[in-house]
Amino acid sequence: MAYEYRNLAYDLRLFEDEEMYSSAVKAPEKHNAKSKPKREKKNIEVDKPKSTIRKVKRRKNNFVNISVAVVLAVMVVIVVGLIIHGQVQLTEVNHKITAAQKTLEEQQSLYTQLQMKVDASISTAVVEKYAKERLGMSKVANSQKEFISLSEGDKVEIASDSNDNVFDSVADAFSSSGA
């Protein structure tokens, strides 16, 4: 019972003699002969010192605080992990883009080389050389050229409308033959 008042911040009674403290506590319990003596209830929780109850409460609070801290730490680790994962993926994509651009430049250079080869192979000098050597052809001489003159002048031919239907063309054919 001497330690029951231990929760006070500056309780100096703990340093006093035990006899003095116990007599001071027992003095108020004296009662008159007329009054009934009080029974002491022996309850396990009541007999526990308040410091023990506070320790239990502190343990519960500590458990809650620790669990909240663990949850927050896990969330921070997850967020940091997601950021790192995103950076890794971004770096991989950048490497792929760089490799694709390098391949594109190489293919464009190859295309330019092949285009130059094709242009060189289609030039008139190459065609003339191929015609002379492979096909046995030669250039046209002036003696081989013939000029045609038209004495009647220019002629103009007007095309007929073809928007007529089949029945009109059949009717025109009968009328031209019968006339």
XYZ file of N, CA and C in Angstrom:
537
model
N 0.819 -1.180 0.000
C 0.000 0.000 0.000
C 0.867 1.248 0.000
N 2.097 1.122 0.372
C 2.994 2.271 0.428
C 3.283 2.789 -0.970
N 3.184 1.933 -1.956
C 3.519 2.346 -3.320
C 2.288 2.723 -4.130
N 1.156 2.846 -3.522
C -0.073 3.143 -4.229
C -0.082 4.567 -4.757
N 0.540 5.474 -4.082
C 0.542 6.879 -4.489
C 1.791 7.225 -5.299
N 2.278 6.310 -5.980
C 3.528 6.476 -6.703
C 3.360 7.304 -7.976
N 2.153 7.572 -8.424
C 1.918 8.244 -9.682
C 2.103 9.744 -9.603
N 2.221 10.311 -8.416
C 2.426 11.740 -8.301
C 3.843 12.083 -8.731
N 3.996 13.256 -9.331
C 5.288 13.633 -9.881
C 6.335 13.843 -8.787
N 5.961 14.515 -7.716
C 6.917 14.801 -6.643
C 6.399 14.235 -5.333
N 6.238 12.979 -5.272
C 5.746 12.338 -4.062
C 6.947 12.022 -3.177
N 7.146 12.816 -2.131
C 8.295 12.654 -1.255
C 8.025 11.651 -0.143
N 6.822 11.134 -0.075
C 6.505 10.172 0.970
C 7.252 8.856 0.795
N 7.758 8.624 -0.376
C 8.489 7.388 -0.605
C 9.797 7.356 0.178
N 10.320 8.514 0.522
C 11.581 8.583 1.232
C 11.410 8.644 2.757
N 10.181 8.710 3.217
C 9.925 8.760 4.651
C 9.986 7.349 5.225
N 10.029 7.293 6.533
C 10.044 5.991 7.184
C 8.737 5.270 6.926
N 8.822 3.993 6.873
C 7.650 3.157 6.608
C 6.663 3.231 7.763
N 7.133 3.250 8.970
C 6.235 3.276 10.133
C 5.465 4.575 10.179
N 6.140 5.682 9.894
C 5.465 6.959 9.952
C 4.405 7.030 8.860
N 4.749 6.515 7.737
C 3.815 6.562 6.612
C 2.627 5.638 6.850
N 2.895 4.459 7.385
C 1.801 3.516 7.632
C 0.895 4.005 8.747
N 1.460 4.681 9.752
C 0.602 5.198 10.825
C -0.223 6.363 10.327
N 0.336 7.146 9.420
C -0.416 8.278 8.893
C -1.544 7.785 8.011
N -1.334 6.711 7.348
C -2.377 6.170 6.486
C -3.437 5.472 7.318
N -3.020 4.786 8.364
C -3.973 4.037 9.173
C -4.798 4.941 10.052
N -4.348 6.113 10.382
C -5.081 7.003 11.277
C -6.457 7.342 10.745
N -6.625 7.686 9.478
C -7.975 8.002 9.029
C -8.882 6.787 9.016
N -8.355 5.602 9.067
C -9.189 4.416 9.005
C -9.812 4.087 10.361
N -9.381 4.746 11.392
C -9.989 4.487 12.698
C -11.427 4.948 12.651
N -12.262 4.168 13.234
C -13.672 4.515 13.176
C -14.272 4.356 14.575
N -15.363 4.939 14.723
C -16.046 4.891 16.021
C -16.616 3.503 16.263
N -16.940 3.272 17.464
C -17.533 1.980 17.830
C -18.918 1.851 17.264
N -19.538 2.982 17.020
C -20.895 2.946 16.477
C -20.896 2.590 14.990
N -19.877 2.958 14.289
C -19.890 2.700 12.844
C -19.453 1.271 12.552
N -19.916 0.777 11.456
C -19.600 -0.596 11.060
C -18.204 -0.644 10.462
N -17.487 -1.698 10.753
C -16.163 -1.820 10.134
C -16.322 -2.114 8.638
N -15.445 -1.509 7.855
C -15.506 -1.675 6.390
C -14.787 -2.940 5.995
N -15.389 -3.620 5.050
C -14.744 -4.813 4.518
C -13.875 -4.424 3.329
N -12.768 -5.036 3.271
C -11.908 -4.786 2.120
C -12.217 -5.821 1.048
N -12.480 -5.331 -0.133
C -12.734 -6.218 -1.268
C -11.403 -6.540 -1.903
N -11.202 -7.784 -2.099
C -9.951 -8.213 -2.713
C -10.232 -8.522 -4.183
N -10.028 -7.532 -5.010
C -10.176 -7.686 -6.443
C -8.782 -7.609 -7.052
N -8.510 -8.435 -7.982
C -7.163 -8.498 -8.535
C -6.807 -7.183 -9.214
N -7.743 -6.613 -9.960
C -7.447 -5.374 -10.662
C -7.340 -4.203 -9.706
N -8.121 -4.207 -8.628
C -8.076 -3.117 -7.673
C -6.774 -3.164 -6.897
N -6.288 -4.351 -6.583
C -5.072 -4.474 -5.811
C -3.823 -4.146 -6.638
N -3.951 -4.147 -7.958
C -2.791 -3.838 -8.787
C -2.421 -2.371 -8.601
N -1.179 -2.084 -8.562
C -0.778 -0.684 -8.491
C -1.132 0.026 -9.791
N -1.331 1.319 -9.691
C -1.705 2.107 -10.875
C -0.583 2.135 -11.899
N 0.627 2.014 -11.426
C 1.749 2.019 -12.368
C 1.689 0.803 -13.285
N 1.227 -0.323 -12.777
C 1.097 -1.524 -13.608
C 0.030 -1.314 -14.664
N -1.064 -0.683 -14.281
C -2.140 -0.403 -15.243
C -1.626 0.542 -16.315
N -0.860 1.538 -15.902
C -0.316 2.485 -16.882
C 0.677 1.792 -17.807
N 1.442 0.859 -17.276
C 2.378 0.114 -18.122
C 1.625 -0.666 -19.183
N 0.509 -1.254 -18.797
C -0.303 -2.009 -19.759
C -0.848 -1.067 -20.816
N -1.319 0.107 -20.368
C -1.829 1.086 -21.335
C -0.711 1.555 -22.253
N 0.478 1.783 -21.671
C 1.604 2.200 -22.489
C 1.969 1.130 -23.492
N 1.879 -0.122 -23.080
C 2.173 -1.217 -24.018
C 1.180 -1.213 -25.166
N -0.090 -0.988 -24.839
C -1.102 -0.931 -25.900
C -0.839 0.249 -26.806
N -0.531 1.403 -26.227
C -0.230 2.580 -27.038
C 1.037 2.358 -27.848
N 2.023 1.730 -27.229
C 3.253 1.439 -27.961
C 2.978 0.495 -29.118
N 2.138 -0.492 -28.912
C 1.793 -1.421 -29.996
C 1.110 -0.677 -31.137
N 0.189 0.205 -30.806
C -0.495 0.985 -31.835
C 0.507 1.884 -32.552
N 1.351 2.554 -31.791
C 2.346 3.434 -32.408
C 3.314 2.655 -33.282
N 3.730 1.517 -32.792
C 4.666 0.695 -33.573
C 3.995 0.185 -34.838
N 2.748 -0.258 -34.728
C 2.054 -0.773 -35.919
C 1.833 0.340 -36.934
N 1.499 1.547 -36.484
C 1.339 2.677 -37.410
C 2.676 3.003 -38.070
N 3.733 2.987 -37.278
C 5.054 3.268 -37.839
C 5.462 2.212 -38.856
N 5.156 0.959 -38.579
C 5.487 -0.124 -39.520
C 4.699 0.044 -40.816
N 3.412 0.366 -40.695
C 2.579 0.556 -41.894
C 3.118 1.729 -42.711
N 3.452 2.828 -42.060
C 4.006 3.975 -42.780
C 5.347 3.638 -43.421
N 6.169 2.889 -42.726
C 7.460 2.495 -43.290
C 7.268 1.609 -44.515
N 6.326 0.691 -44.445
C 6.043 -0.182 -45.597
C 5.541 0.655 -46.772
N 4.683 1.622 -46.493
C 4.179 2.485 -47.567
C 5.312 3.290 -48.191
N 6.203 3.804 -47.380
C 7.343 4.562 -47.910
C 8.228 3.658 -48.756
N 8.466 2.453 -48.290
C 9.294 1.507 -49.055
C 8.615 1.178 -50.390
N 7.315 0.997 -50.375
C 6.587 0.695 -51.619
C 6.681 1.862 -52.584
N 6.479 3.082 -52.096
C 6.549 4.254 -52.969
C 7.953 4.409 -53.547
N 8.957 4.260 -52.703
C 10.339 4.366 -53.190
C 10.622 3.255 -54.201
N 10.126 2.062 -53.941
C 10.303 0.950 -54.886
C 9.643 1.234 -56.221
N 8.434 1.814 -56.180
C 7.751 2.153 -57.429
C 8.507 3.229 -58.198
N 9.048 4.197 -57.493
C 9.814 5.248 -58.167
C 11.062 4.655 -58.811
N 11.754 3.790 -58.095
C 12.962 3.165 -58.648
C 12.603 2.290 -59.845
N 11.512 1.528 -59.731
C 11.080 0.673 -60.845
C 10.747 1.520 -62.074
N 10.073 2.637 -61.866
C 9.747 3.532 -62.981
C 10.998 4.098 -63.636
N 11.981 4.460 -62.824
C 13.231 4.983 -63.378
C 13.972 3.922 -64.180
N 13.946 2.693 -63.696
C 14.603 1.597 -64.421
C 13.924 1.386 -65.769
N 12.598 1.367 -65.766
C 11.884 1.190 -67.031
C 12.153 2.350 -67.988
N 12.195 3.570 -67.451
C 12.474 4.738 -68.277
C 13.865 4.645 -68.895
N 14.826 4.194 -68.125
C 16.184 4.034 -68.638
C 16.228 2.970 -69.733
N 15.530 1.856 -69.513
C 15.501 0.798 -70.540
C 14.862 1.303 -71.827
N 13.783 2.042 -71.712
C 13.117 2.579 -72.909
C 14.022 3.571 -73.626
N 14.745 4.394 -72.870
C 15.679 5.336 -73.494
C 16.785 4.597 -74.240
N 17.276 3.495 -73.674
C 18.297 2.694 -74.365
C 17.727 2.089 -75.650
N 16.493 1.608 -75.579
C 15.862 1.051 -76.783
C 15.678 2.121 -77.849
N 15.287 3.327 -77.436
C 15.097 4.424 -78.395
C 16.436 4.792 -79.039
N 17.487 4.853 -78.243
C 18.813 5.171 -78.776
C 19.266 4.107 -79.770
N 19.044 2.844 -79.428
C 19.422 1.759 -80.344
C 18.599 1.819 -81.629
N 17.317 2.123 -81.507
C 16.465 2.216 -82.697
C 16.884 3.398 -83.577
N 17.252 4.510 -82.970
C 17.708 5.661 -83.762
C 19.015 5.335 -84.483
N 19.911 4.615 -83.809
C 21.163 4.224 -84.443
C 20.889 3.300 -85.626
N 19.991 2.339 -85.445
C 19.621 1.426 -86.534
C 18.980 2.197 -87.685
N 18.143 3.166 -87.357
C 17.498 3.986 -88.379
C 18.533 4.762 -89.190
N 19.504 5.355 -88.519
C 20.550 6.091 -89.231
C 21.345 5.164 -90.150
N 21.651 3.956 -89.663
C 22.384 2.992 -90.497
C 21.566 2.598 -91.715
N 20.276 2.363 -91.527
C 19.418 1.969 -92.644
C 19.248 3.111 -93.646
N 19.176 4.344 -93.136
C 19.073 5.482 -94.054
C 20.354 5.641 -94.865
N 21.504 5.404 -94.233
C 22.774 5.463 -94.961
C 22.832 4.375 -96.026
N 22.407 3.167 -95.671
C 22.376 2.071 -96.634
C 21.411 2.383 -97.777
N 20.262 2.964 -97.461
C 19.285 3.343 -98.488
C 19.886 4.362 -99.452
N 20.611 5.334 -98.910
C 21.244 6.347 -99.772
C 22.268 5.697 -100.693
N 23.057 4.751 -100.161
C 24.046 4.061 -100.999
C 23.361 3.268 -102.111
N 22.321 2.531 -101.744
C 21.610 1.729 -102.752
C 20.910 2.621 -103.781
N 20.375 3.746 -103.334
C 19.718 4.671 -104.261
C 20.730 5.229 -105.259
N 21.933 5.516 -104.780
C 22.978 6.009 -105.688
C 23.370 4.928 -106.697
N 23.453 3.665 -106.239
C 23.769 2.570 -107.157
C 22.674 2.407 -108.208
N 21.413 2.508 -107.775
C 20.300 2.378 -108.717
C 20.320 3.522 -109.714
N 20.537 4.734 -109.218
C 20.602 5.890 -110.129
C 21.747 5.742 -111.114
N 22.867 5.213 -110.644
C 24.015 5.017 -111.544
C 23.725 3.935 -112.564
N 22.984 2.908 -112.171
C 22.702 1.820 -113.113
C 21.643 2.205 -114.132
N 20.846 3.195 -113.850
C 19.792 3.589 -114.780
C 20.219 4.774 -115.648
N 21.360 5.307 -115.497
C 21.787 6.472 -116.275
C 21.817 6.127 -117.768
N 21.739 7.130 -118.598
C 21.671 6.916 -120.054
C 22.948 6.272 -120.582
N 24.064 6.585 -119.987
C 25.321 5.992 -120.452
C 25.318 4.489 -120.202
N 24.809 4.054 -119.065
C 24.750 2.634 -118.763
C 23.763 1.936 -119.685
N 22.638 2.581 -119.944
C 21.637 1.989 -120.843
C 22.211 1.856 -122.255
N 22.902 2.885 -122.734
C 23.513 2.816 -124.076
C 24.565 1.717 -124.147
N 25.368 1.627 -123.101
C 26.406 0.591 -123.058
C 25.771 -0.791 -123.070
N 24.728 -1.003 -122.297
C 24.037 -2.288 -122.250
C 23.413 -2.605 -123.613
N 22.818 -1.598 -124.253
C 22.184 -1.819 -125.560
C 23.222 -2.182 -126.621
N 24.363 -1.549 -126.587
C 25.406 -1.843 -127.589
C 26.024 -3.210 -127.356
N 26.396 -3.499 -126.079
C 27.136 -4.719 -125.808
C 26.240 -5.951 -125.762
N 25.162 -5.900 -125.081
C 24.326 -7.075 -124.871
C 23.316 -7.298 -125.997
N 22.710 -6.209 -126.412
C 21.635 -6.357 -127.396
C 22.101 -6.130 -128.838
N 23.323 -5.625 -129.000
C 23.859 -5.406 -130.356
C 23.183 -4.241 -131.053
N 22.691 -3.308 -130.346
C 22.013 -2.152 -130.936
C 23.026 -1.036 -131.161
N 22.660 -0.096 -132.052
C 23.502 1.074 -132.304
C 22.613 2.294 -132.398
N 23.236 3.479 -132.383
C 22.454 4.709 -132.461
C 21.918 4.856 -133.886
N 20.817 5.567 -133.974
C 20.184 5.770 -135.275
C 21.014 6.783 -136.070
N 21.290 6.432 -137.320
C 22.025 7.344 -138.204
C 21.016 8.219 -138.943
N 21.491 9.313 -139.473
C 20.585 10.235 -140.190
C 19.997 9.579 -141.432
N 20.692 8.635 -141.996
C 20.181 7.966 -143.181
C 18.998 7.057 -142.843
N 18.892 6.678 -141.622
C 17.795 5.808 -141.214
C 16.535 6.591 -140.841
N 16.643 7.874 -140.764
C 15.504 8.700 -140.358
C 14.660 9.006 -141.574
N 13.354 8.956 -141.440
C 12.408 9.319 -142.489
C 11.479 10.383 -141.950
N 11.246 11.375 -142.756
C 10.367 12.464 -142.349
C 9.065 12.330 -143.093
N 7.961 12.520 -142.441
C 6.636 12.405 -143.024
C 6.019 13.793 -142.999
N 5.406 14.162 -144.133
C 4.727 15.455 -144.180
C 3.256 15.221 -144.447
N 2.442 16.009 -143.844
C 0.998 15.925 -144.039
C 0.581 17.097 -144.898
N 0.082 16.824 -146.068
C -0.306 17.881 -146.994
C -1.726 18.365 -146.739
N -2.495 17.572 -146.150
C -3.892 17.935 -145.941
C -4.069 18.867 -144.741
N -3.094 19.016 -143.924
C -3.192 19.894 -142.757
C -3.633 19.109 -141.528
N -3.939 19.842 -140.530
C -4.321 19.212 -139.278
C -5.772 18.794 -139.327
N -6.050 17.654 -138.783
C -7.409 17.149 -138.735
C -7.844 17.087 -137.277
N -9.141 17.356 -137.106
C -9.708 17.300 -135.773
C -10.834 16.294 -135.805
N -10.880 15.430 -134.867
C -11.934 14.427 -134.780
C -12.664 14.647 -133.468
N -13.984 14.757 -133.545
C -14.788 14.984 -132.351
C -15.379 13.648 -131.940
N -15.208 13.348 -130.677
C -15.721 12.087 -130.153
C -17.193 12.256 -129.854
N -17.936 11.237 -130.160
C -19.380 11.292 -129.902
C -19.639 11.026 -128.425
N -20.785 11.528 -127.970
C -21.151 11.302 -126.573
C -21.485 9.838 -126.373
N -20.926 9.265 -125.429
C -21.192 7.857 -125.139
C -22.188 7.726 -123.996
N -22.889 8.811 -123.726
C -23.858 8.778 -122.644
C -25.185 8.145 -123.086
N -25.296 7.835 -124.392
C -26.526 7.210 -124.882
C -26.643 5.815 -124.304
N -27.871 5.402 -124.155
C -28.059 4.054 -123.629
C -28.045 3.044 -124.773
N -28.207 1.802 -124.491
C -28.111 0.713 -125.460
C -29.215 0.832 -126.508
N -30.385 1.203 -126.071
C -31.507 1.286 -127.016
C -31.297 2.391 -128.039
N -30.702 3.519 -127.634
C -30.421 4.603 -128.581
C -29.385 4.160 -129.607
N -28.343 3.442 -129.160
C -27.314 2.991 -130.100
C -27.886 1.954 -131.076
N -28.790 1.091 -130.638
C -29.425 0.109 -131.530
C -30.329 0.831 -132.524
N -31.028 1.818 -132.055
C -31.920 2.596 -132.933
C -31.093 3.356 -133.950
N -29.969 3.924 -133.578
C -29.100 4.657 -134.501
C -28.516 3.691 -135.542
N -28.177 2.483 -135.122
C -27.612 1.498 -136.055
C -28.656 1.109 -137.112
N -29.935 0.921 -136.706
C -30.994 0.577 -137.685
C -31.295 1.746 -138.610
N -31.267 2.946 -138.059
C -31.595 4.118 -138.876
C -30.478 4.416 -139.874
N -29.228 4.202 -139.520
C -28.123 4.471 -140.450
C -28.070 3.392 -141.545
N -28.416 2.169 -141.234
C -28.387 1.110 -142.231
C -29.596 1.163 -143.146
N -30.712 1.600 -142.652
C -31.949 1.656 -143.430
C -32.054 2.920 -144.235
N -31.324 3.873 -144.031
C -31.479 5.135 -144.727
C -30.786 5.156 -145.991
